[in-house]
Amino acid sequence: MAVKDRVPMPEQSPEERIKNFSEVALGYTEEMALAEANRCLQCPTHPCTSGCPVEIDIPAYIKAICDKDYEKGIEILKDTNNLPAICGRVCPQEKQCEAQCVLGKMKDGKPVAIGRLERFLADLNLPKKRVNTKSQREKKGNIAVIGAGPAGLTAAADLARMGYDVTVYEAFHKAGGVLVYGIPGFRLPKDIVESEIDYIRKLGVKFEYGQIIGRTIPFEKIRQEYDAIFIGIGAGAPRFMGIPGSNLNNIYSASEFLTRVNLLRANEFPKFDTPVRIASKVAVIGAGNVSMDAARTARRLGAKEVMIIYRRSETEMPARLEEYHHAIQEGISFHWLTQPVEYIGDINNNVKKVRCIKMELGAPDESGRRRPIPIEGSEFIIEVELVIEAIGQKANAVLKTGFPGVKLNRWGYIEAEPETGKTNLEGVFAGGDIVTGSATVIEAMGAGKRAARAIDRYVSSLNRI
C-alpha cells in the first residue's frame, strides 16, 4: 500500500444503520491496523503529540502496533489517557493530532488515522479492564470532584493514580456527562463508556450519584471535608433562539431531545418510561456536532424527512466532516444561509411551520467566521412537525447560588487559570465547559489533566507546611 493511501474504516451501510442505534463505524481489524500503523513515518520531533490535549506519545503507541506489542501500546495510551476508547471515537483528530501529521502535509498525502489506531488498541484492552498499579499506594489526601463528565473523570483518574482518595459527585444517576446523555450510541456505544468508567472505579475512585452540590449537599460542607475540589459540571443549560412561537408544542432543545434518547432510552418506549415525540418531518436548527447527532437520531426514530437549517454556509459549519458526511449518507438535507425568524402553530399550539429568511455572509465576527446578514424580502416557509434547536449551551444557573464565593465571568462561567484550573477560592479548581464554554471532549479532558497536576502541587504544599 502506498504511503499516501489511508486505510478506510469499515461501516454499517446507510440503509441498515438508519434502522438501528448500533455503532456506525465498525473498527479496524488487526490487518487494517497494522497497514495503517506502518504508514507512520516515526518523525523524531513527534509533531502529532503537540496537537494532543492530553499529551499522548502517539508515535510510541503506533510503533507498538507495528511491532504487534499491543500490551505495550495500551500501557502507553493509559499512561496519559484514561478514556482512550472514547477519544478514539469522538475526538476531532482532524483538527488536532492528525492536523500536525507530516504525511498530511505532503502533496496528495493523508495523515495517519491516529484516532482509529487509538480505538483499535483501546478496544483490545476493554475486555481485560486492566488497572494501572500506579494507584496502589498510600493515600496523599482526599479530593472531591464535582461532575462526572470528561473533565471530572480525567481529573479523578489522574489524581487516583497519583495517590489520592477521590470521590466524584454527579447529579445524574450515571457517570459520563455528555458521553452518556449527549452523544448517541451510534457514535459512542454506552457499554464503551461504562467500561472506561469501570476502569476508573478500579483505580479506587468512588462515585456518589443524584448529588447536586449546592442543593443536596452544601458547597461549604464539601470544602470543609476535602483537601481540594475540582469543579467540572459542564455547561449543560440549553440556549434558545427566543423567536416568536418558541413556546409551541414539539419544539425541543437538543439537550432535552438527546438526553431523553441517550440516557433515558426513550427510543425503547414503552419498555422504558420516558417518551419522545416521533414526527415525520423534523427541522434541526444549527450545524454543529450536536445538530448532526440530533438529526441522525430523529432519522433513526422514524422521521421520513430531516433537515438541518443553518444561518451560515457549509464552509463555516462547525461539525466534523465525518459526521456531516454520515448525515448526508443517511438522507439528512441542508438549508444553508437560512435563519428561522418565527415558529407558526396550529389550533392546538403544535408547531407546523418555520418562517425563515435567507442570509448572506459579511465580514468575520468575533468567532472568526463571516457574519450572516439577512436578505430583505427573502422570507419563506418550511413545513415541519417537530423542531430541535441545537444552537449551543450555557452555564447552569446553579452556579449563581450553589457555589458561593466562586468568581464567575460575565457569561456565567467560572473564572479559572487556563494552565492550572485555579479559581479565586483557596483549594478550588475548575475546568472543562464550565470554564471555557462548549468545547470538545478531549479539550475538557486536557483541562482535567492540567488541573489534576495543579491540585497535586497544591495539596503537596499543604503537607509540607
CSV table of C-alpha atoms in Angstrom, one decimal:
chain,number,residue,atom,x,y,z
A,1,MET,CA,0.0,0.0,0.0
A,2,ALA,CA,1.4,3.4,-0.9
A,3,VAL,CA,2.2,5.8,1.9
A,4,LYS,CA,-0.5,8.3,0.9
A,5,ASP,CA,-3.3,5.8,1.0
A,6,ARG,CA,-5.2,5.7,4.2
A,7,VAL,CA,-7.0,2.5,5.4
A,8,PRO,CA,-10.7,3.2,5.3
A,9,MET,CA,-12.9,2.5,8.3
A,10,PRO,CA,-15.5,-0.3,7.8
A,11,GLU,CA,-19.0,0.9,8.5
A,12,GLN,CA,-22.6,-0.2,8.6
A,13,SER,CA,-24.3,0.7,5.3
A,14,PRO,CA,-26.6,3.8,5.5
A,15,GLU,CA,-29.6,1.7,4.5
A,16,GLU,CA,-29.1,-0.5,7.6
A,17,ARG,CA,-27.8,1.9,10.2
A,18,ILE,CA,-30.8,4.3,10.0
A,19,LYS,CA,-32.9,1.4,11.3
A,20,ASN,CA,-30.8,0.9,14.5
A,21,PHE,CA,-28.7,2.7,17.1
A,22,SER,CA,-25.7,0.4,16.8
A,23,GLU,CA,-22.3,1.9,16.2
A,24,VAL,CA,-21.8,3.1,12.6
A,25,ALA,CA,-18.0,2.7,12.5
A,26,LEU,CA,-17.1,-1.0,13.0
A,27,GLY,CA,-13.4,-0.6,13.9
A,28,TYR,CA,-10.2,-1.8,12.3
A,29,THR,CA,-9.2,-5.4,12.1
A,30,GLU,CA,-5.7,-6.3,13.1
A,31,GLU,CA,-4.7,-6.4,9.5
A,32,MET,CA,-6.1,-3.0,8.9
A,33,ALA,CA,-4.5,-1.5,12.0
A,34,LEU,CA,-1.1,-2.9,11.0
A,35,ALA,CA,-1.4,-1.5,7.5
A,36,GLU,CA,-2.3,1.9,8.8
A,37,ALA,CA,0.3,2.0,11.6
A,38,ASN,CA,3.0,1.2,9.1
A,39,ARG,CA,2.2,4.4,7.3
A,40,CYS,CA,3.6,6.4,10.2
A,41,LEU,CA,7.0,8.0,9.5
A,42,GLN,CA,8.0,7.9,13.2
A,43,CYS,CA,9.1,11.6,13.0
A,44,PRO,CA,11.8,12.3,15.6
A,45,THR,CA,10.1,15.6,16.5
A,46,HIS,CA,6.7,14.0,17.2
A,47,PRO,CA,4.6,16.9,15.8
A,48,CYS,CA,1.4,14.9,16.2
A,49,THR,CA,1.9,14.7,20.0
A,50,SER,CA,2.0,18.5,20.2
A,51,GLY,CA,-1.6,18.5,18.8
A,52,CYS,CA,-2.9,16.2,21.5
A,53,PRO,CA,-4.6,18.0,24.5
A,54,VAL,CA,-3.8,15.0,26.8
A,55,GLU,CA,-0.2,14.6,25.7
A,56,ILE,CA,-0.3,11.0,24.4
A,57,ASP,CA,3.0,9.7,23.0
A,58,ILE,CA,1.4,9.0,19.6
A,59,PRO,CA,4.4,7.7,17.7
A,60,ALA,CA,5.2,5.3,20.5
A,61,TYR,CA,1.9,3.6,20.6
A,62,ILE,CA,1.8,3.4,16.8
A,63,LYS,CA,5.3,1.8,16.9
A,64,ALA,CA,3.9,-0.7,19.4
A,65,ILE,CA,1.1,-1.6,17.0
A,66,CYS,CA,3.7,-2.1,14.2
A,67,ASP,CA,5.6,-4.4,16.5
A,68,LYS,CA,2.4,-6.2,17.4
A,69,ASP,CA,3.2,-5.4,21.1
A,70,TYR,CA,-0.3,-4.4,21.9
A,71,GLU,CA,0.2,-4.6,25.7
A,72,LYS,CA,2.9,-2.0,25.4
A,73,GLY,CA,0.7,0.1,23.2
A,74,ILE,CA,-2.1,0.0,25.7
A,75,GLU,CA,0.3,0.9,28.5
A,76,ILE,CA,1.5,4.0,26.5
A,77,LEU,CA,-2.1,5.1,26.0
A,78,LYS,CA,-3.2,4.5,29.6
A,79,ASP,CA,-0.2,6.4,30.9
A,80,THR,CA,-1.7,9.7,29.8
A,81,ASN,CA,-5.3,9.0,28.7
A,82,ASN,CA,-7.8,7.3,30.9
A,83,LEU,CA,-10.5,7.2,28.2
A,84,PRO,CA,-8.8,6.0,25.0
A,85,ALA,CA,-11.8,4.0,23.7
A,86,ILE,CA,-13.9,7.2,23.9
A,87,CYS,CA,-11.3,9.5,22.5
A,88,GLY,CA,-10.6,7.2,19.6
A,89,ARG,CA,-14.3,7.5,18.6
A,90,VAL,CA,-15.3,11.1,19.3
A,91,CYS,CA,-12.2,13.3,19.3
A,92,PRO,CA,-11.8,15.7,16.3
A,93,GLN,CA,-8.4,14.3,15.4
A,94,GLU,CA,-8.5,16.0,12.1
A,95,LYS,CA,-8.2,19.4,13.8
A,96,GLN,CA,-5.7,18.3,16.5
A,97,CYS,CA,-3.1,15.4,16.3
A,98,GLU,CA,-3.8,14.5,12.6
A,99,ALA,CA,-3.6,18.1,11.6
A,100,GLN,CA,0.1,18.1,12.6
A,101,CYS,CA,0.9,14.8,10.9
A,102,VAL,CA,3.7,15.2,8.3
A,103,LEU,CA,2.1,12.8,5.9
A,104,GLY,CA,-1.0,15.0,5.7
A,105,LYS,CA,1.2,18.0,4.7
A,106,MET,CA,2.7,16.1,1.7
A,107,LYS,CA,1.3,16.7,-1.7
A,108,ASP,CA,-1.8,14.5,-2.1
A,109,GLY,CA,-1.0,12.9,1.3
A,110,LYS,CA,-3.4,12.0,4.0
A,111,PRO,CA,-2.5,11.9,7.7
A,112,VAL,CA,-2.2,8.7,9.7
A,113,ALA,CA,-5.5,7.7,11.2
A,114,ILE,CA,-4.4,8.3,14.7
A,115,GLY,CA,-7.8,8.1,16.3
A,116,ARG,CA,-8.7,4.9,14.6
A,117,LEU,CA,-5.5,3.3,15.8
A,118,GLU,CA,-6.2,4.5,19.3
A,119,ARG,CA,-9.6,3.0,19.2
A,120,PHE,CA,-8.1,-0.3,17.9
A,121,LEU,CA,-5.8,-0.6,20.9
A,122,ALA,CA,-8.3,0.5,23.4
A,123,ASP,CA,-10.9,-2.0,22.2
A,124,LEU,CA,-8.4,-4.8,22.6
A,125,ASN,CA,-8.0,-3.7,26.2
A,126,LEU,CA,-11.6,-3.3,27.1
A,127,PRO,CA,-12.4,-6.9,27.9
A,128,LYS,CA,-9.5,-7.1,30.3
A,129,LYS,CA,-10.3,-3.8,32.2
A,130,ARG,CA,-6.7,-3.6,33.3
A,131,VAL,CA,-5.8,-1.5,36.3
A,132,ASN,CA,-2.7,0.6,36.4
A,133,THR,CA,-0.8,-0.2,39.6
A,134,LYS,CA,0.2,3.4,40.0
A,135,SER,CA,-3.0,3.8,42.0
A,136,GLN,CA,-1.9,1.3,44.6
A,137,ARG,CA,-0.1,3.4,47.1
A,138,GLU,CA,-0.6,5.2,50.4
A,139,LYS,CA,-3.1,8.0,50.0
A,140,LYS,CA,-1.7,11.5,49.9
A,141,GLY,CA,-5.0,13.3,50.6
A,142,ASN,CA,-8.7,13.4,49.7
A,143,ILE,CA,-10.2,15.2,46.8
A,144,ALA,CA,-13.8,16.0,45.7
A,145,VAL,CA,-14.6,16.1,42.0
A,146,ILE,CA,-18.0,17.7,41.2
A,147,GLY,CA,-19.3,16.4,37.9
A,148,ALA,CA,-18.6,13.1,36.2
A,149,GLY,CA,-18.1,14.3,32.6
A,150,PRO,CA,-14.9,14.1,30.6
A,151,ALA,CA,-13.1,16.8,32.7
A,152,GLY,CA,-14.1,15.4,36.0
A,153,LEU,CA,-13.4,11.8,35.1
A,154,THR,CA,-9.9,12.7,33.8
A,155,ALA,CA,-9.1,14.7,36.9
A,156,ALA,CA,-10.4,11.9,39.2
A,157,ALA,CA,-8.5,9.2,37.5
A,158,ASP,CA,-5.2,11.1,37.3
A,159,LEU,CA,-5.5,12.1,41.0
A,160,ALA,CA,-6.3,8.5,42.0
A,161,ARG,CA,-3.2,7.3,40.1
A,162,MET,CA,-1.1,10.0,41.9
A,163,GLY,CA,-2.2,8.5,45.2
A,164,TYR,CA,-5.3,10.5,46.3
A,165,ASP,CA,-8.6,9.3,47.7
A,166,VAL,CA,-11.1,10.7,45.2
A,167,THR,CA,-14.9,11.0,45.4
A,168,VAL,CA,-16.9,12.1,42.4
A,169,TYR,CA,-20.3,13.8,43.0
A,170,GLU,CA,-22.7,13.5,40.0
A,171,ALA,CA,-26.2,15.0,39.6
A,172,PHE,CA,-27.4,12.2,37.2
A,173,HIS,CA,-27.8,8.6,38.0
A,174,LYS,CA,-24.9,7.6,35.8
A,175,ALA,CA,-21.4,8.9,35.3
A,176,GLY,CA,-20.2,10.2,31.9
A,177,GLY,CA,-21.8,13.6,31.5
A,178,VAL,CA,-22.1,14.4,27.8
A,179,LEU,CA,-20.7,11.0,27.0
A,180,VAL,CA,-23.9,9.3,28.2
A,181,TYR,CA,-26.6,12.0,27.7
A,182,GLY,CA,-25.3,13.9,24.7
A,183,ILE,CA,-23.5,11.6,22.3
A,184,PRO,CA,-25.7,8.9,20.6
A,185,GLY,CA,-24.9,5.2,20.8
A,186,PHE,CA,-24.3,5.0,17.1
A,187,ARG,CA,-21.3,7.3,17.6
A,188,LEU,CA,-20.3,6.2,21.1
A,189,PRO,CA,-21.8,2.9,22.5
A,190,LYS,CA,-22.8,3.2,26.1
A,191,ASP,CA,-21.1,-0.1,27.1
A,192,ILE,CA,-17.8,1.5,25.9
A,193,VAL,CA,-18.4,4.5,28.2
A,194,GLU,CA,-19.3,2.1,31.1
A,195,SER,CA,-16.1,0.0,30.5
A,196,GLU,CA,-14.0,3.1,30.6
A,197,ILE,CA,-15.7,4.3,33.8
A,198,ASP,CA,-15.3,0.9,35.3
A,199,TYR,CA,-11.5,1.2,34.8
A,200,ILE,CA,-11.6,4.5,36.8
A,201,ARG,CA,-13.6,2.8,39.6
A,202,LYS,CA,-10.9,0.1,39.8
A,203,LEU,CA,-8.4,2.9,40.4
A,204,GLY,CA,-10.2,3.5,43.7
A,205,VAL,CA,-12.4,6.4,42.6
A,206,LYS,CA,-15.8,6.5,44.4
A,207,PHE,CA,-19.0,7.8,42.8
A,208,GLU,CA,-21.9,9.5,44.6
A,209,TYR,CA,-25.0,9.9,42.2
A,210,GLY,CA,-28.0,12.1,42.4
A,211,GLN,CA,-26.0,14.8,44.2
A,212,ILE,CA,-26.4,18.4,43.2
A,213,ILE,CA,-23.7,20.3,45.1
A,214,GLY,CA,-25.3,23.5,46.5
A,215,ARG,CA,-28.7,21.8,46.6
A,216,THR,CA,-28.4,18.3,48.1
A,217,ILE,CA,-25.1,19.0,49.8
A,218,PRO,CA,-23.8,22.5,50.7
A,219,PHE,CA,-20.7,23.6,48.8
A,220,GLU,CA,-19.1,24.8,52.1
A,221,LYS,CA,-19.6,21.3,53.6
A,222,ILE,CA,-17.6,19.8,50.7
A,223,ARG,CA,-14.9,22.5,51.1
A,224,GLN,CA,-14.5,21.6,54.8
A,225,GLU,CA,-14.3,17.8,54.2
A,226,TYR,CA,-11.8,17.7,51.3
A,227,ASP,CA,-8.2,18.9,50.8
A,228,ALA,CA,-9.1,20.3,47.4
A,229,ILE,CA,-12.1,20.4,45.0
A,230,PHE,CA,-12.3,20.2,41.2
A,231,ILE,CA,-15.5,21.5,39.6
A,232,GLY,CA,-16.2,20.0,36.2
A,233,ILE,CA,-20.0,20.3,35.9
A,234,GLY,CA,-20.1,21.3,32.2
A,235,ALA,CA,-22.2,23.8,30.5
A,236,GLY,CA,-25.4,21.8,30.2
A,237,ALA,CA,-28.1,24.5,30.1
A,238,PRO,CA,-29.5,24.9,26.6
A,239,ARG,CA,-29.6,28.1,24.6
A,240,PHE,CA,-32.8,29.1,22.8
A,241,MET,CA,-33.4,31.3,19.8
A,242,GLY,CA,-36.3,33.1,21.6
A,243,ILE,CA,-38.1,33.8,18.3
A,244,PRO,CA,-41.9,34.2,18.2
A,245,GLY,CA,-43.7,30.9,18.6
A,246,SER,CA,-40.9,29.3,20.7
A,247,ASN,CA,-43.4,28.2,23.3
A,248,LEU,CA,-45.3,26.0,20.9
A,249,ASN,CA,-45.5,22.2,21.4
A,250,ASN,CA,-43.0,19.9,19.9
A,251,ILE,CA,-40.1,22.3,20.0
A,252,TYR,CA,-37.1,20.7,21.8
A,253,SER,CA,-33.7,21.8,22.9
A,254,ALA,CA,-31.1,19.4,21.6
A,255,SER,CA,-30.1,18.8,25.2
A,256,GLU,CA,-33.6,17.5,26.2
A,257,PHE,CA,-34.1,15.5,23.0
A,258,LEU,CA,-30.8,13.7,23.1
A,259,THR,CA,-31.0,13.2,26.9
A,260,ARG,CA,-34.4,11.5,26.5
A,261,VAL,CA,-33.0,9.1,24.0
A,262,ASN,CA,-29.4,8.6,25.1
A,263,LEU,CA,-29.7,8.5,28.8
A,264,LEU,CA,-33.4,7.7,29.5
A,265,ARG,CA,-33.8,5.4,26.4
A,266,ALA,CA,-36.9,7.0,25.0
A,267,ASN,CA,-36.2,5.1,21.7
A,268,GLU,CA,-37.3,2.0,23.6
A,269,PHE,CA,-40.5,3.4,25.0
A,270,PRO,CA,-42.7,1.9,26.5
A,271,LYS,CA,-40.1,-0.6,27.7
A,272,PHE,CA,-38.6,2.5,29.4
A,273,ASP,CA,-40.8,5.2,30.9
A,274,THR,CA,-39.6,8.3,29.1
A,275,PRO,CA,-41.4,9.0,25.8
A,276,VAL,CA,-40.2,11.1,22.9
A,277,ARG,CA,-42.2,12.6,20.0
A,278,ILE,CA,-41.9,10.7,16.8
A,279,ALA,CA,-42.5,13.0,13.8
A,280,SER,CA,-42.5,12.6,10.0
A,281,LYS,CA,-40.9,16.0,9.2
A,282,VAL,CA,-38.2,17.3,11.6
A,283,ALA,CA,-36.1,20.5,11.4
A,284,VAL,CA,-32.8,20.9,13.4
A,285,ILE,CA,-31.5,24.4,13.9
A,286,GLY,CA,-27.7,24.7,13.8
A,287,ALA,CA,-24.9,22.7,12.2
A,288,GLY,CA,-22.5,21.6,14.9
A,289,ASN,CA,-21.8,18.1,16.1
A,290,VAL,CA,-24.9,18.2,18.4
A,291,SER,CA,-27.0,19.2,15.4
A,292,MET,CA,-25.8,16.2,13.5
A,293,ASP,CA,-26.4,13.9,16.5
A,294,ALA,CA,-30.0,15.2,16.9
A,295,ALA,CA,-30.8,15.0,13.2
A,296,ARG,CA,-29.4,11.5,12.8
A,297,THR,CA,-31.2,10.4,16.0
A,298,ALA,CA,-34.5,11.7,14.6
A,299,ARG,CA,-33.9,9.7,11.4
A,300,ARG,CA,-33.5,6.6,13.4
A,301,LEU,CA,-36.6,7.3,15.4
A,302,GLY,CA,-38.6,7.1,12.1
A,303,ALA,CA,-38.6,10.6,10.7
A,304,LYS,CA,-39.1,10.4,6.9
A,305,GLU,CA,-37.7,13.9,6.3
A,306,VAL,CA,-35.0,15.5,8.5
A,307,MET,CA,-33.4,18.9,7.6
A,308,ILE,CA,-30.7,21.0,9.1
A,309,ILE,CA,-31.2,24.8,9.0
A,310,TYR,CA,-28.0,26.8,9.4
A,311,ARG,CA,-27.6,30.6,9.0
A,312,ARG,CA,-24.1,30.3,7.6
A,313,SER,CA,-22.7,28.3,4.7
A,314,GLU,CA,-21.3,24.8,4.5
A,315,THR,CA,-17.8,26.2,4.8
A,316,GLU,CA,-18.5,27.8,8.2
A,317,MET,CA,-20.2,24.7,9.6
A,318,PRO,CA,-18.6,23.7,12.9
A,319,ALA,CA,-19.5,20.0,12.8
A,320,ARG,CA,-16.8,17.3,12.0
A,321,LEU,CA,-16.7,16.4,8.3
A,322,GLU,CA,-17.1,12.8,9.2
A,323,GLU,CA,-20.4,13.4,11.0
A,324,TYR,CA,-21.6,15.7,8.1
A,325,HIS,CA,-20.8,13.0,5.5
A,326,HIS,CA,-22.6,10.4,7.6
A,327,ALA,CA,-25.6,12.7,7.9
A,328,ILE,CA,-25.7,13.1,4.1
A,329,GLN,CA,-25.5,9.4,3.6
A,330,GLU,CA,-28.4,8.9,5.9
A,331,GLY,CA,-30.6,11.3,3.9
A,332,ILE,CA,-30.4,14.4,6.0
A,333,SER,CA,-31.0,17.6,3.9
A,334,PHE,CA,-29.4,21.0,4.5
A,335,HIS,CA,-30.8,24.6,4.2
A,336,TRP,CA,-27.6,26.7,4.1
A,337,LEU,CA,-27.7,30.5,4.7
A,338,THR,CA,-31.1,30.2,6.3
A,339,GLN,CA,-32.3,31.7,9.6
A,340,PRO,CA,-35.6,30.9,11.3
A,341,VAL,CA,-37.5,34.0,12.4
A,342,GLU,CA,-40.8,32.6,13.6
A,343,TYR,CA,-42.5,29.3,14.5
A,344,ILE,CA,-46.1,29.0,13.4
A,345,GLY,CA,-48.5,26.6,15.1
A,346,ASP,CA,-52.0,25.1,14.6
A,347,ILE,CA,-55.1,25.5,16.6
A,348,ASN,CA,-53.7,23.0,19.2
A,349,ASN,CA,-50.5,25.0,19.6
A,350,ASN,CA,-48.4,22.4,17.8
A,351,VAL,CA,-45.6,23.7,15.7
A,352,LYS,CA,-46.4,23.3,12.0
A,353,LYS,CA,-44.3,25.8,10.1
A,354,VAL,CA,-41.0,27.7,10.4
A,355,ARG,CA,-40.8,31.1,8.8
A,356,CYS,CA,-37.2,31.6,7.6
A,357,ILE,CA,-35.2,34.3,5.9
A,358,LYS,CA,-32.2,33.9,3.6
A,359,MET,CA,-28.8,35.2,4.7
A,360,GLU,CA,-25.6,36.4,3.0
A,361,LEU,CA,-22.2,36.5,4.6
A,362,GLY,CA,-20.5,39.7,5.5
A,363,ALA,CA,-17.2,40.4,7.3
A,364,PRO,CA,-15.9,38.0,10.0
A,365,ASP,CA,-17.3,38.3,13.5
A,366,GLU,CA,-15.6,37.6,16.9
A,367,SER,CA,-15.7,33.9,16.2
A,368,GLY,CA,-13.6,34.4,13.0
A,369,ARG,CA,-16.5,33.2,10.8
A,370,ARG,CA,-18.2,35.6,8.4
A,371,ARG,CA,-21.2,37.3,9.9
A,372,PRO,CA,-24.6,36.2,8.5
A,373,ILE,CA,-26.7,39.2,7.3
A,374,PRO,CA,-30.5,38.9,6.5
A,375,ILE,CA,-31.5,39.5,2.8
A,376,GLU,CA,-34.5,41.8,2.8
A,377,GLY,CA,-37.6,40.3,1.2
A,378,SER,CA,-36.3,36.7,1.1
A,379,GLU,CA,-38.6,35.2,3.7
A,380,PHE,CA,-40.2,31.7,3.0
A,381,ILE,CA,-42.0,29.0,4.9
A,382,ILE,CA,-40.8,25.4,5.7
A,383,GLU,CA,-43.4,22.9,6.9
A,384,VAL,CA,-42.4,20.9,10.0
A,385,GLU,CA,-43.9,18.7,12.7
A,386,LEU,CA,-41.0,18.9,15.2
A,387,VAL,CA,-38.2,21.3,15.8
A,388,ILE,CA,-34.9,20.7,17.6
A,389,GLU,CA,-32.8,23.8,18.5
A,390,ALA,CA,-29.1,22.9,18.7
A,391,ILE,CA,-27.5,26.4,18.8
A,392,GLY,CA,-25.2,25.8,21.8
A,393,GLN,CA,-25.3,25.7,25.6
A,394,LYS,CA,-24.6,28.0,28.5
A,395,ALA,CA,-23.6,27.7,32.1
A,396,ASN,CA,-26.1,26.3,34.5
A,397,ALA,CA,-27.8,28.8,36.8
A,398,VAL,CA,-26.9,26.6,39.8
A,399,LEU,CA,-23.5,28.3,39.9
A,400,LYS,CA,-25.0,31.5,41.0
A,401,THR,CA,-26.5,30.1,44.2
A,402,GLY,CA,-24.9,26.7,44.7
A,403,PHE,CA,-21.2,27.7,44.7
A,404,PRO,CA,-21.0,30.8,46.9
A,405,GLY,CA,-17.8,32.7,46.5
A,406,VAL,CA,-16.7,31.2,43.2
A,407,LYS,CA,-16.0,34.1,40.8
A,408,LEU,CA,-17.9,34.0,37.5
A,409,ASN,CA,-17.3,35.9,34.4
A,410,ARG,CA,-20.0,38.0,32.6
A,411,TRP,CA,-21.3,34.9,30.7
A,412,GLY,CA,-21.8,33.0,33.9
A,413,TYR,CA,-18.8,30.6,33.5
A,414,ILE,CA,-16.2,30.1,36.3
A,415,GLU,CA,-13.1,32.2,36.1
A,416,ALA,CA,-10.1,29.9,36.3
A,417,GLU,CA,-6.4,30.0,35.3
A,418,PRO,CA,-6.1,28.1,31.9
A,419,GLU,CA,-3.0,26.2,32.8
A,420,THR,CA,-4.0,25.2,36.4
A,421,GLY,CA,-7.7,25.5,36.7
A,422,LYS,CA,-7.2,27.5,39.9
A,423,THR,CA,-10.2,29.7,40.9
A,424,ASN,CA,-10.3,32.6,43.2
A,425,LEU,CA,-11.1,30.3,46.2
A,426,GLU,CA,-8.4,28.5,48.1
A,427,GLY,CA,-8.2,24.9,47.1
A,428,VAL,CA,-10.9,25.1,44.5
A,429,PHE,CA,-10.1,24.3,40.9
A,430,ALA,CA,-12.3,24.1,37.8
A,431,GLY,CA,-12.1,23.0,34.1
A,432,GLY,CA,-13.9,21.9,31.0
A,433,ASP,CA,-17.0,23.6,29.5
A,434,ILE,CA,-17.9,25.3,32.8
A,435,VAL,CA,-14.8,27.4,32.3
A,436,THR,CA,-14.4,27.7,28.5
A,437,GLY,CA,-18.0,27.3,27.3
A,438,SER,CA,-18.9,24.4,24.9
A,439,ALA,CA,-15.8,22.7,23.7
A,440,THR,CA,-14.7,19.1,22.7
A,441,VAL,CA,-14.4,16.1,24.9
A,442,ILE,CA,-10.7,16.0,24.5
A,443,GLU,CA,-10.3,19.7,25.4
A,444,ALA,CA,-12.3,19.1,28.6
A,445,MET,CA,-10.1,16.1,29.4
A,446,GLY,CA,-7.0,18.2,28.9
A,447,ALA,CA,-8.3,20.7,31.3
A,448,GLY,CA,-8.9,18.0,33.9
A,449,LYS,CA,-5.4,16.7,33.4
A,450,ARG,CA,-3.8,20.1,33.9
A,451,ALA,CA,-6.0,20.7,37.0
A,452,ALA,CA,-5.0,17.3,38.5
A,453,ARG,CA,-1.3,18.3,38.3
A,454,ALA,CA,-2.1,21.6,39.9
A,455,ILE,CA,-4.1,20.0,42.7
A,456,ASP,CA,-1.3,17.6,43.4
A,457,ARG,CA,1.1,20.5,43.7
A,458,TYR,CA,-1.3,22.4,45.9
A,459,VAL,CA,-2.1,19.6,48.3
A,460,SER,CA,1.6,18.6,48.4
A,461,SER,CA,2.5,22.1,49.5
A,462,LEU,CA,-0.1,21.9,52.3
A,463,ASN,CA,1.5,18.6,53.5
A,464,ARG,CA,5.0,20.2,53.6
A,465,ILE,CA,3.8,23.0,55.9
